[in-house]
Amino acid sequence: VDAVVAEAEVAAEAVVVAETESMTRHEDLPSLGVGLGFRPIHREQIIHFRKSIDFLEIVADHYFTASPAKQAELEMLKANFPLIPHGLALSVGSAEGIDTRYLNDFRGIVEAVRPAWCSDHIAFTRAGGIDIGHLTPVPKTSAALRVIRDNLRRVQESMSVPIILENITESIRYPEDEFTDAEFLGRICDENDVGILLDVTNLYINSVNYRFDALEVVRRLPKDRIVQLHFVGGRMEEGRWVDSHDSTPQDEIWQLLESVLAIAPVKGVILERDEKIPPLRDLIPELDRARRLFPKAIAE
Ligand SMILES: [Fe+2]
């Protein structure tokens, strides 16, 4: 009996070792530095600022059915910068599953770019076969975790690089929420061996609008999973913060960015800007400032 028990223990240990080995070691991903969310308005200028931008995040969806001009743009970007494809509509929170066509298109861009990782959002953009057209928050429940797990399994099986998921600004919260922000994010990471694209601005906005401590959420997350950050300025509107993506980051956002960089081994920081986009030269000082916040060991 003892021999059988010992054998079973050895077998169980082997399973644990195999699982550990197949896990993504997010801490081993390369450090990309501080970069910019690429916007086509900067297409002509971007090459002149190559030395000031460590890497670019591109919206994967913009290249799915690429015209020759978009194809040329992608080639130009790829030749000059490390690129990270960022998806908008994988919709890992959709109960009806992942859209095969979208997944194939996304994978096509990943294969073309061969990035260190790729990203999308913890959200759903499709429900009941209808495209909602924007990122909708997922209820923080066990049922939603099961949906995300099934969807992510499909995504991870088809992607050749790790996918990381971004926290979104939540326009609504659900009364049926079972988990706190930190618990929900932590469970998504641990259950799916997936990393986080922590949008510092989104986290800050949610923390103000729903009254919780943003930094406490970060402290409770598995630090090694925080692979990349987003940051941008927001705006106060009728007593609520909105992620307007239209200004330089406010002091509160710089402070949170600095705190996150001090406690998590982040591999890359992306400055976003989607409205009132200034000339590229005006964004470079913000990249330089963010770069100075990187702990030395990570920045090197
Ligand atoms: Fe973001």
CSV table of C-alpha atoms and ligand atoms in Angstrom, one decimal:
chain,number,residue,atom,x,y,z
A,1,VAL,CA,0.0,0.0,0.0
A,2,ASP,CA,2.9,2.3,0.9
A,3,ALA,CA,4.5,1.8,-2.5
A,4,VAL,CA,1.2,2.6,-4.2
A,5,VAL,CA,0.8,5.8,-2.1
A,6,ALA,CA,4.4,6.8,-2.8
A,7,GLU,CA,3.9,6.2,-6.5
A,8,ALA,CA,0.8,8.3,-6.5
A,9,GLU,CA,2.6,11.1,-4.7
A,10,VAL,CA,5.4,11.0,-7.2
A,11,ALA,CA,2.9,11.2,-10.0
A,12,ALA,CA,1.0,14.1,-8.4
A,13,GLU,CA,4.3,15.9,-8.0
A,14,ALA,CA,5.2,15.4,-11.6
A,15,VAL,CA,1.8,16.9,-12.6
A,16,VAL,CA,2.6,20.0,-10.4
A,17,VAL,CA,6.0,20.3,-12.0
A,18,ALA,CA,4.6,20.0,-15.5
A,19,GLU,CA,2.0,22.6,-14.7
A,20,THR,CA,4.6,25.0,-13.3
A,21,GLU,CA,6.8,24.6,-16.3
A,22,SER,CA,4.1,25.3,-18.7
A,23,MET,CA,3.1,28.4,-16.9
A,24,THR,CA,3.9,31.8,-18.4
A,25,ARG,CA,6.8,33.4,-16.4
A,26,HIS,CA,5.7,37.0,-16.9
A,27,GLU,CA,8.8,38.2,-15.0
A,28,ASP,CA,10.9,36.7,-17.9
A,29,LEU,CA,9.2,38.8,-20.6
A,30,PRO,CA,11.5,41.5,-22.1
A,31,SER,CA,11.5,45.0,-20.8
A,32,LEU,CA,10.3,47.3,-23.5
A,33,GLY,CA,10.5,50.6,-21.7
A,34,VAL,CA,8.2,53.6,-22.2
A,35,GLY,CA,6.3,54.1,-25.4
A,36,LEU,CA,3.2,55.4,-27.1
A,37,GLY,CA,-0.1,54.2,-28.3
A,38,PHE,CA,0.3,54.8,-32.1
A,39,ARG,CA,-2.3,57.0,-33.7
A,40,PRO,CA,-2.3,57.4,-37.5
A,41,ILE,CA,-2.2,61.2,-37.2
A,42,HIS,CA,1.5,60.7,-36.1
A,43,ARG,CA,2.3,58.5,-39.0
A,44,GLU,CA,4.6,61.0,-40.8
A,45,GLN,CA,6.3,62.3,-37.7
A,46,ILE,CA,6.9,59.1,-35.8
A,47,ILE,CA,10.1,58.1,-37.5
A,48,HIS,CA,11.8,61.4,-36.4
A,49,PHE,CA,11.1,60.5,-32.8
A,50,ARG,CA,12.4,57.0,-33.0
A,51,LYS,CA,15.0,57.5,-30.3
A,52,SER,CA,12.5,59.0,-27.8
A,53,ILE,CA,9.9,56.2,-28.1
A,54,ASP,CA,11.0,52.7,-26.8
A,55,PHE,CA,8.0,50.9,-28.3
A,56,LEU,CA,4.6,51.3,-29.8
A,57,GLU,CA,1.3,49.8,-29.1
A,58,ILE,CA,-0.9,49.4,-32.2
A,59,VAL,CA,-4.6,48.8,-32.4
A,60,ALA,CA,-4.7,45.3,-33.9
A,61,ASP,CA,-8.2,45.8,-35.3
A,62,HIS,CA,-7.0,48.7,-37.6
A,63,TYR,CA,-5.0,46.2,-39.6
A,64,PHE,CA,-7.4,43.3,-39.9
A,65,THR,CA,-8.5,44.1,-43.5
A,66,ALA,CA,-5.6,46.3,-44.3
A,67,SER,CA,-5.6,48.4,-47.4
A,68,PRO,CA,-2.2,48.6,-49.1
A,69,ALA,CA,-1.6,52.0,-47.3
A,70,LYS,CA,-2.3,50.4,-43.9
A,71,GLN,CA,-0.2,47.4,-44.8
A,72,ALA,CA,2.7,49.8,-45.6
A,73,GLU,CA,2.1,51.7,-42.4
A,74,LEU,CA,2.4,48.4,-40.4
A,75,GLU,CA,5.6,47.5,-42.3
A,76,MET,CA,7.1,50.9,-41.6
A,77,LEU,CA,6.2,50.7,-37.8
A,78,LYS,CA,7.5,47.2,-37.6
A,79,ALA,CA,10.8,48.1,-39.2
A,80,ASN,CA,11.4,50.9,-36.7
A,81,PHE,CA,9.8,49.9,-33.3
A,82,PRO,CA,9.0,46.9,-31.2
A,83,LEU,CA,5.3,46.6,-31.5
A,84,ILE,CA,2.6,45.3,-29.2
A,85,PRO,CA,-0.8,44.6,-30.8
A,86,HIS,CA,-3.8,45.7,-28.7
A,87,GLY,CA,-7.2,44.3,-29.5
A,88,LEU,CA,-10.5,46.1,-29.0
A,89,ALA,CA,-13.1,43.4,-29.4
A,90,LEU,CA,-11.9,40.0,-28.4
A,91,SER,CA,-14.7,40.2,-25.9
A,92,VAL,CA,-13.5,37.6,-23.4
A,93,GLY,CA,-16.5,38.4,-21.2
A,94,SER,CA,-19.0,37.2,-23.9
A,95,ALA,CA,-21.1,34.2,-22.6
A,96,GLU,CA,-21.7,33.2,-26.3
A,97,GLY,CA,-17.9,32.6,-26.7
A,98,ILE,CA,-15.1,34.1,-28.8
A,99,ASP,CA,-15.8,35.1,-32.3
A,100,THR,CA,-13.7,32.8,-34.5
A,101,ARG,CA,-13.2,35.4,-37.3
A,102,TYR,CA,-12.0,38.0,-34.8
A,103,LEU,CA,-9.7,35.6,-33.2
A,104,ASN,CA,-8.2,34.6,-36.5
A,105,ASP,CA,-7.8,38.2,-37.6
A,106,PHE,CA,-6.1,39.1,-34.3
A,107,ARG,CA,-3.8,36.0,-34.6
A,108,GLY,CA,-2.9,37.1,-38.1
A,109,ILE,CA,-1.6,40.4,-36.8
A,110,VAL,CA,0.3,38.7,-33.9
A,111,GLU,CA,1.9,36.4,-36.4
A,112,ALA,CA,2.9,39.3,-38.7
A,113,VAL,CA,4.3,41.4,-35.9
A,114,ARG,CA,5.8,38.6,-33.6
A,115,PRO,CA,5.5,40.7,-30.5
A,116,ALA,CA,6.7,39.9,-26.9
A,117,TRP,CA,3.0,39.8,-25.9
A,118,CYS,CA,-0.4,41.0,-27.1
A,119,SER,CA,-3.4,42.5,-25.2
A,120,ASP,CA,-7.2,43.1,-25.0
A,121,HIS,CA,-9.6,44.0,-22.3
A,122,ILE,CA,-11.6,42.4,-19.4
A,123,ALA,CA,-14.9,43.3,-21.0
A,124,PHE,CA,-17.5,42.3,-23.4
A,125,THR,CA,-18.3,44.0,-26.7
A,126,ARG,CA,-20.8,41.4,-28.0
A,127,ALA,CA,-24.0,40.0,-26.4
A,128,GLY,CA,-26.8,38.0,-28.0
A,129,GLY,CA,-25.1,38.3,-31.4
A,130,ILE,CA,-25.1,42.1,-31.2
A,131,ASP,CA,-22.0,44.3,-31.4
A,132,ILE,CA,-22.4,46.8,-28.6
A,133,GLY,CA,-19.6,48.9,-30.1
A,134,HIS,CA,-17.9,49.7,-26.8
A,135,LEU,CA,-16.2,48.0,-23.9
A,136,THR,CA,-18.8,46.9,-21.3
A,137,PRO,CA,-17.8,45.8,-17.8
A,138,VAL,CA,-18.2,42.2,-16.8
A,139,PRO,CA,-20.0,41.4,-13.5
A,140,LYS,CA,-17.5,40.3,-10.9
A,141,THR,CA,-19.0,36.9,-10.3
A,142,SER,CA,-18.0,33.2,-10.4
A,143,ALA,CA,-20.2,32.8,-13.5
A,144,ALA,CA,-18.3,35.5,-15.3
A,145,LEU,CA,-15.0,33.9,-14.2
A,146,ARG,CA,-16.1,30.7,-15.9
A,147,VAL,CA,-17.0,32.5,-19.1
A,148,ILE,CA,-13.6,34.2,-19.1
A,149,ARG,CA,-11.8,31.0,-18.4
A,150,ASP,CA,-13.5,29.1,-21.3
A,151,ASN,CA,-12.9,32.1,-23.7
A,152,LEU,CA,-9.3,32.6,-22.7
A,153,ARG,CA,-8.5,28.9,-23.1
A,154,ARG,CA,-9.5,29.2,-26.8
A,155,VAL,CA,-7.5,32.4,-27.2
A,156,GLN,CA,-4.4,31.1,-25.5
A,157,GLU,CA,-4.5,27.9,-27.5
A,158,SER,CA,-4.4,29.9,-30.7
A,159,MET,CA,-1.9,32.6,-29.8
A,160,SER,CA,1.8,32.0,-30.0
A,161,VAL,CA,2.6,34.7,-27.5
A,162,PRO,CA,1.1,35.6,-24.0
A,163,ILE,CA,-2.0,37.7,-24.0
A,164,ILE,CA,-2.5,40.2,-21.1
A,165,LEU,CA,-5.8,41.8,-20.2
A,166,GLU,CA,-6.7,45.4,-19.4
A,167,ASN,CA,-8.9,46.7,-16.6
A,168,ILE,CA,-11.5,49.1,-18.1
A,169,THR,CA,-13.3,52.2,-16.8
A,170,GLU,CA,-16.6,51.0,-15.5
A,171,SER,CA,-19.6,53.0,-16.5
A,172,ILE,CA,-21.7,50.8,-14.3
A,173,ARG,CA,-21.3,48.3,-11.5
A,174,TYR,CA,-23.6,45.3,-10.9
A,175,PRO,CA,-25.5,44.6,-7.7
A,176,GLU,CA,-24.6,40.9,-8.1
A,177,ASP,CA,-20.8,41.5,-7.9
A,178,GLU,CA,-19.3,38.8,-5.6
A,179,PHE,CA,-15.7,39.9,-5.7
A,180,THR,CA,-13.7,43.1,-5.1
A,181,ASP,CA,-11.6,44.6,-7.9
A,182,ALA,CA,-8.4,43.0,-6.6
A,183,GLU,CA,-10.0,39.6,-6.0
A,184,PHE,CA,-11.6,39.5,-9.4
A,185,LEU,CA,-8.4,40.6,-11.3
A,186,GLY,CA,-6.3,38.2,-9.1
A,187,ARG,CA,-8.6,35.3,-9.9
A,188,ILE,CA,-8.5,36.0,-13.6
A,189,CYS,CA,-4.7,36.0,-13.5
A,190,ASP,CA,-4.3,32.8,-11.4
A,191,GLU,CA,-7.1,30.8,-13.0
A,192,ASN,CA,-5.9,31.5,-16.5
A,193,ASP,CA,-2.2,32.1,-16.2
A,194,VAL,CA,-2.7,35.5,-17.8
A,195,GLY,CA,-0.9,38.8,-17.2
A,196,ILE,CA,-2.4,42.3,-16.6
A,197,LEU,CA,-2.3,45.4,-18.7
A,198,LEU,CA,-3.0,47.7,-15.8
A,199,ASP,CA,-4.5,51.0,-17.0
A,200,VAL,CA,-3.5,53.3,-14.2
A,201,THR,CA,-6.0,56.0,-15.4
A,202,ASN,CA,-8.9,53.5,-15.5
A,203,LEU,CA,-8.0,52.2,-12.1
A,204,TYR,CA,-7.8,55.8,-10.7
A,205,ILE,CA,-11.1,56.8,-12.2
A,206,ASN,CA,-12.9,53.7,-10.9
A,207,SER,CA,-11.4,54.2,-7.5
A,208,VAL,CA,-12.7,57.8,-7.3
A,209,ASN,CA,-16.1,57.1,-8.8
A,210,TYR,CA,-16.7,54.0,-6.7
A,211,ARG,CA,-14.8,55.0,-3.6
A,212,PHE,CA,-12.0,52.5,-3.1
A,213,ASP,CA,-8.2,52.7,-2.6
A,214,ALA,CA,-6.5,52.3,-6.0
A,215,LEU,CA,-3.1,51.5,-4.6
A,216,GLU,CA,-4.6,48.9,-2.2
A,217,VAL,CA,-5.9,47.1,-5.3
A,218,VAL,CA,-2.4,47.0,-6.8
A,219,ARG,CA,-0.9,45.8,-3.6
A,220,ARG,CA,-3.3,42.9,-3.5
A,221,LEU,CA,-2.6,41.8,-7.1
A,222,PRO,CA,0.0,39.2,-8.0
A,223,LYS,CA,2.8,41.7,-8.8
A,224,ASP,CA,4.6,39.5,-11.4
A,225,ARG,CA,1.5,39.5,-13.5
A,226,ILE,CA,1.4,43.3,-14.0
A,227,VAL,CA,3.2,43.3,-17.3
A,228,GLN,CA,2.3,46.6,-18.9
A,229,LEU,CA,0.7,49.9,-17.9
A,230,HIS,CA,-1.4,52.5,-19.7
A,231,PHE,CA,-1.8,56.1,-18.6
A,232,VAL,CA,-3.4,59.2,-20.0
A,233,GLY,CA,-5.3,62.2,-18.6
A,234,GLY,CA,-9.0,62.1,-17.7
A,235,ARG,CA,-11.6,64.7,-16.9
A,236,MET,CA,-14.0,65.6,-14.2
A,237,GLU,CA,-17.6,65.8,-15.5
A,238,GLU,CA,-20.6,66.5,-13.3
A,239,GLY,CA,-18.9,65.1,-10.2
A,240,ARG,CA,-17.5,62.0,-11.9
A,241,TRP,CA,-14.2,61.2,-13.6
A,242,VAL,CA,-14.4,60.1,-17.2
A,243,ASP,CA,-11.7,58.5,-19.2
A,244,SER,CA,-11.7,61.2,-21.9
A,245,HIS,CA,-8.2,60.4,-23.1
A,246,ASP,CA,-7.8,64.0,-24.1
A,247,SER,CA,-5.2,65.6,-21.8
A,248,THR,CA,-1.9,65.3,-20.2
A,249,PRO,CA,-2.1,63.1,-17.1
A,250,GLN,CA,-3.2,64.8,-13.9
A,251,ASP,CA,-0.9,64.8,-10.8
A,252,GLU,CA,-3.0,62.1,-9.2
A,253,ILE,CA,-2.4,59.8,-12.2
A,254,TRP,CA,1.4,60.5,-12.2
A,255,GLN,CA,1.5,59.7,-8.5
A,256,LEU,CA,-0.4,56.4,-9.0
A,257,LEU,CA,1.9,55.6,-12.0
A,258,GLU,CA,5.0,56.2,-9.8
A,259,SER,CA,3.6,54.0,-7.0
A,260,VAL,CA,2.7,51.1,-9.3
A,261,LEU,CA,6.2,51.3,-10.9
A,262,ALA,CA,7.8,51.1,-7.5
A,263,ILE,CA,6.0,47.9,-6.5
A,264,ALA,CA,5.5,45.9,-9.7
A,265,PRO,CA,8.1,44.6,-12.1
A,266,VAL,CA,6.4,46.3,-15.1
A,267,LYS,CA,7.9,45.5,-18.6
A,268,GLY,CA,6.4,48.4,-20.5
A,269,VAL,CA,4.5,51.7,-20.1
A,270,ILE,CA,2.3,53.1,-22.8
A,271,LEU,CA,1.0,56.7,-22.9
A,272,GLU,CA,-2.4,56.8,-24.6
A,273,ARG,CA,-4.1,59.8,-26.2
A,274,ASP,CA,-7.2,59.6,-28.3
A,275,GLU,CA,-8.7,63.1,-28.3
A,276,LYS,CA,-7.2,66.5,-28.8
A,277,ILE,CA,-4.1,64.7,-30.0
A,278,PRO,CA,-1.1,67.1,-29.9
A,279,PRO,CA,1.9,67.0,-32.2
A,280,LEU,CA,4.2,64.2,-31.2
A,281,ARG,CA,6.9,66.5,-29.9
A,282,ASP,CA,4.5,67.6,-27.1
A,283,LEU,CA,4.1,64.0,-25.9
A,284,ILE,CA,7.8,63.2,-25.7
A,285,PRO,CA,8.3,65.1,-22.4
A,286,GLU,CA,5.6,62.9,-20.9
A,287,LEU,CA,7.4,59.8,-22.1
A,288,ASP,CA,10.7,61.1,-20.6
A,289,ARG,CA,9.0,61.8,-17.3
A,290,ALA,CA,7.5,58.3,-17.2
A,291,ARG,CA,10.9,56.8,-18.0
A,292,ARG,CA,12.4,58.6,-15.0
A,293,LEU,CA,9.9,56.8,-12.8
A,294,PHE,CA,11.1,53.4,-13.8
A,295,PRO,CA,13.1,51.8,-11.0
A,296,LYS,CA,16.7,51.6,-12.3
A,297,ALA,CA,16.9,47.8,-12.4
A,298,ILE,CA,13.9,47.5,-14.6
A,299,ALA,CA,14.7,50.4,-16.9
A,300,GLU,CA,18.1,49.1,-17.8
B,1,FE,FE,-6.1,51.8,-21.7
